[in-house]
Amino acid sequence: MMRIGNNSQGIWQLLSRMNGGKANTNMPFAGASKGNYCDNTIDDLRSGHFKNSYGVEGMGITGRTDWKRIVNVSDEMKQHVYEDVKKAFYKYGGMSGDNTAETDAYYDKIHSYVKSLDLSTRRAAPWTLSQLHLEISGRVTQAVKEKDPTWTAGKPISHEILDEIFAGDTIYQDSVNALYSKGSKGLDIQI
């Protein structure tokens, strides 16, 4: 026999028991107080101001491809990407590493930056930064392999080799120029 009734009451009782006998009023679903994520999402849908799962307007990409384009990003953010690539090669042999705090700090800065942009470039800026990351990484990988043909990703690299590769700003400038050259030609840059 199937029972039809108020199942949410049973859910609230279960959640209450899991929370030491207190109902959790911060849950983002039915019964949540005004101002929680669920309520904001409904308001966003009604107003047409769509936000992503992080609550940032203008980041939805479902059904869109216009975000895969190169846009101007700040020199500070380009440098941020460059420093992340350098760290990856010095510390992790060209891999991303396993330090969650480092990874979170890297992406937190990008997320903060993206929130400061106008809606017309907000979707494309992270794409641009990821393409710059790939461009710089590819150039560094090629330079390392020229100096040590036996090297493979993840294997430690001599700091002397890396110091030589990262001396000056050639890798950085060539990567930025190549990225914007591809973008200005209207190429569809894919990962």
Short mmCIF file of C-alpha atoms in Angstrom, two decimals:
data_model
loop_
_atom_site.label_atom_id
_atom_site.label_comp_id
_atom_site.label_asym_id
_atom_site.label_seq_id
_atom_site.Cartn_x
_atom_site.Cartn_y
_atom_site.Cartn_z
CA MET A 1 0.00 0.00 0.00
CA MET A 2 1.36 3.40 -0.99
CA ARG A 3 1.01 6.25 1.45
CA ILE A 4 0.42 9.74 0.10
CA GLY A 5 0.82 12.65 2.43
CA ASN A 6 3.11 15.29 3.79
CA ASN A 7 6.53 13.71 3.30
CA SER A 8 8.36 16.95 3.98
CA GLN A 9 7.32 16.69 7.63
CA GLY A 10 9.23 13.40 7.88
CA ILE A 11 12.25 14.97 6.18
CA TRP A 12 12.22 17.90 8.61
CA GLN A 13 12.03 15.48 11.54
CA LEU A 14 15.00 13.53 10.19
CA LEU A 15 17.04 16.69 9.66
CA SER A 16 16.06 17.90 13.10
CA ARG A 17 17.36 14.68 14.67
CA MET A 18 20.60 14.94 12.70
CA ASN A 19 21.06 18.50 13.95
CA GLY A 20 20.74 17.71 17.68
CA GLY A 21 16.98 18.16 17.86
CA LYS A 22 16.96 21.60 16.18
CA ALA A 23 15.48 22.24 12.78
CA ASN A 24 17.95 23.62 10.28
CA THR A 25 16.31 26.73 8.86
CA ASN A 26 19.22 27.48 6.52
CA MET A 27 18.38 24.65 4.13
CA PRO A 28 17.98 25.95 0.57
CA PHE A 29 14.74 24.17 -0.29
CA ALA A 30 11.03 24.24 0.50
CA GLY A 31 10.36 26.02 3.76
CA ALA A 32 13.58 28.01 3.67
CA SER A 33 13.39 31.58 4.82
CA LYS A 34 13.45 34.54 2.43
CA GLY A 35 16.92 35.42 1.20
CA ASN A 36 18.31 31.91 0.91
CA TYR A 37 19.71 30.67 -2.39
CA CYS A 38 16.51 28.94 -3.49
CA ASP A 39 14.43 32.08 -3.04
CA ASN A 40 17.03 34.15 -4.90
CA THR A 41 16.98 31.68 -7.76
CA ILE A 42 13.22 31.97 -8.11
CA ASP A 43 13.52 35.76 -8.03
CA ASP A 44 16.28 35.56 -10.63
CA LEU A 45 14.15 33.41 -12.91
CA ARG A 46 11.26 35.84 -12.59
CA SER A 47 13.41 38.90 -13.29
CA GLY A 48 15.59 37.36 -16.01
CA HIS A 49 18.79 38.01 -14.00
CA PHE A 50 20.23 34.51 -14.06
CA LYS A 51 23.04 33.56 -11.68
CA ASN A 52 25.29 30.55 -11.70
CA SER A 53 25.56 28.11 -8.79
CA TYR A 54 27.95 30.54 -7.06
CA GLY A 55 25.39 33.35 -7.21
CA VAL A 56 27.21 35.35 -9.90
CA GLU A 57 25.04 36.94 -12.56
CA GLY A 58 26.07 36.61 -16.19
CA MET A 59 27.97 33.34 -15.87
CA GLY A 60 25.41 30.87 -17.19
CA ILE A 61 26.71 29.04 -20.26
CA THR A 62 24.03 26.42 -20.82
CA GLY A 63 23.16 26.37 -24.50
CA ARG A 64 25.67 29.10 -25.32
CA THR A 65 29.03 29.15 -27.08
CA ASP A 66 29.74 32.89 -27.08
CA TRP A 67 31.86 32.54 -23.92
CA LYS A 68 34.60 30.73 -25.87
CA ARG A 69 36.32 33.90 -27.03
CA ILE A 70 39.40 35.86 -26.12
CA VAL A 71 38.74 39.15 -24.33
CA ASN A 72 40.99 41.72 -22.73
CA VAL A 73 41.87 40.87 -19.16
CA SER A 74 43.91 42.90 -16.71
CA ASP A 75 47.70 42.70 -16.63
CA GLU A 76 47.41 41.69 -12.98
CA MET A 77 45.36 38.63 -13.92
CA LYS A 78 47.71 37.71 -16.77
CA GLN A 79 50.58 37.87 -14.28
CA HIS A 80 48.55 35.79 -11.82
CA VAL A 81 48.21 33.04 -14.44
CA TYR A 82 51.91 33.28 -15.33
CA GLU A 83 52.95 32.89 -11.68
CA ASP A 84 50.70 29.86 -11.33
CA VAL A 85 52.37 28.21 -14.33
CA LYS A 86 55.82 28.98 -12.91
CA LYS A 87 54.87 27.45 -9.58
CA ALA A 88 53.53 24.35 -11.32
CA PHE A 89 56.83 23.79 -13.10
CA TYR A 90 59.10 24.58 -10.16
CA LYS A 91 57.14 22.67 -7.51
CA TYR A 92 55.28 19.97 -9.40
CA GLY A 93 57.19 19.27 -12.60
CA GLY A 94 54.60 20.98 -14.78
CA MET A 95 51.57 19.43 -13.11
CA SER A 96 48.94 21.25 -11.05
CA GLY A 97 50.03 19.80 -7.71
CA ASP A 98 47.97 18.56 -4.84
CA ASN A 99 47.86 21.57 -2.53
CA THR A 100 44.19 22.45 -2.15
CA ALA A 101 44.96 25.78 -0.43
CA GLU A 102 47.13 26.89 -3.39
CA THR A 103 44.49 25.84 -5.90
CA ASP A 104 41.71 27.57 -3.95
CA ALA A 105 43.76 30.78 -3.67
CA TYR A 106 44.43 30.76 -7.41
CA TYR A 107 40.76 30.33 -8.36
CA ASP A 108 39.44 32.62 -5.62
CA LYS A 109 41.40 35.49 -7.15
CA ILE A 110 39.99 34.70 -10.59
CA HIS A 111 36.43 34.46 -9.23
CA SER A 112 36.79 37.82 -7.48
CA TYR A 113 38.15 39.38 -10.65
CA VAL A 114 35.33 37.98 -12.80
CA LYS A 115 32.72 39.43 -10.46
CA SER A 116 34.22 42.88 -11.05
CA LEU A 117 33.71 42.70 -14.83
CA ASP A 118 30.72 43.90 -16.79
CA LEU A 119 28.27 41.25 -17.96
CA SER A 120 29.41 41.38 -21.60
CA THR A 121 32.85 39.93 -20.80
CA ARG A 122 32.14 38.05 -17.59
CA ARG A 123 31.69 34.65 -19.26
CA ALA A 124 34.66 35.01 -21.59
CA ALA A 125 37.28 36.20 -19.08
CA PRO A 126 37.80 32.81 -17.36
CA TRP A 127 38.01 31.21 -20.81
CA THR A 128 40.66 33.72 -21.81
CA LEU A 129 42.66 33.09 -18.63
CA SER A 130 42.48 29.33 -19.09
CA GLN A 131 43.66 29.67 -22.68
CA LEU A 132 46.55 31.85 -21.50
CA HIS A 133 47.42 29.19 -18.92
CA LEU A 134 47.50 26.56 -21.68
CA GLU A 135 49.56 28.81 -23.97
CA ILE A 136 52.20 29.54 -21.33
CA SER A 137 52.32 25.90 -20.17
CA GLY A 138 52.76 24.69 -23.74
CA ARG A 139 55.64 27.06 -24.38
CA VAL A 140 57.37 26.15 -21.11
CA THR A 141 56.89 22.43 -21.80
CA GLN A 142 58.45 22.86 -25.25
CA ALA A 143 61.39 24.82 -23.82
CA VAL A 144 62.01 22.22 -21.08
CA LYS A 145 61.94 19.38 -23.61
CA GLU A 146 64.46 21.23 -25.79
CA LYS A 147 66.85 21.36 -22.85
CA ASP A 148 66.02 17.90 -21.44
CA PRO A 149 64.48 15.59 -24.08
CA THR A 150 63.98 12.83 -21.47
CA TRP A 151 61.74 14.97 -19.28
CA THR A 152 58.05 14.06 -18.95
CA ALA A 153 55.30 15.93 -17.15
CA GLY A 154 55.40 15.44 -13.40
CA LYS A 155 59.09 14.61 -13.35
CA PRO A 156 61.23 17.14 -11.42
CA ILE A 157 62.99 19.75 -13.56
CA SER A 158 66.39 21.23 -12.83
CA HIS A 159 65.96 24.71 -11.36
CA GLU A 160 68.83 25.88 -13.56
CA ILE A 161 66.79 24.95 -16.64
CA LEU A 162 63.68 26.66 -15.28
CA ASP A 163 65.63 29.75 -14.22
CA GLU A 164 66.92 30.05 -17.77
CA ILE A 165 63.47 29.54 -19.31
CA PHE A 166 61.76 32.03 -17.00
CA ALA A 167 64.58 34.63 -17.17
CA GLY A 168 63.21 37.84 -18.62
CA ASP A 169 59.67 37.99 -19.92
CA THR A 170 60.01 36.25 -23.28
CA ILE A 171 57.78 33.27 -22.43
CA TYR A 172 55.18 35.59 -20.90
CA GLN A 173 55.14 38.13 -23.74
CA ASP A 174 55.20 35.51 -26.50
CA SER A 175 52.30 33.67 -24.86
CA VAL A 176 50.19 36.79 -24.42
CA ASN A 177 50.91 37.94 -27.99
CA ALA A 178 50.08 34.50 -29.42
CA LEU A 179 46.85 34.31 -27.43
CA TYR A 180 45.58 37.69 -28.58
CA SER A 181 46.76 37.07 -32.13
CA LYS A 182 44.63 33.90 -32.26
CA GLY A 183 41.72 35.73 -30.67
CA SER A 184 41.87 38.67 -33.07
CA LYS A 185 41.70 36.32 -36.06
CA GLY A 186 38.40 34.99 -34.78
CA LEU A 187 39.62 31.45 -34.36
CA ASP A 188 37.48 29.09 -32.34
CA ILE A 189 39.95 28.19 -29.60
CA GLN A 190 39.09 24.84 -28.07
CA ILE A 191 40.60 22.89 -25.19
#
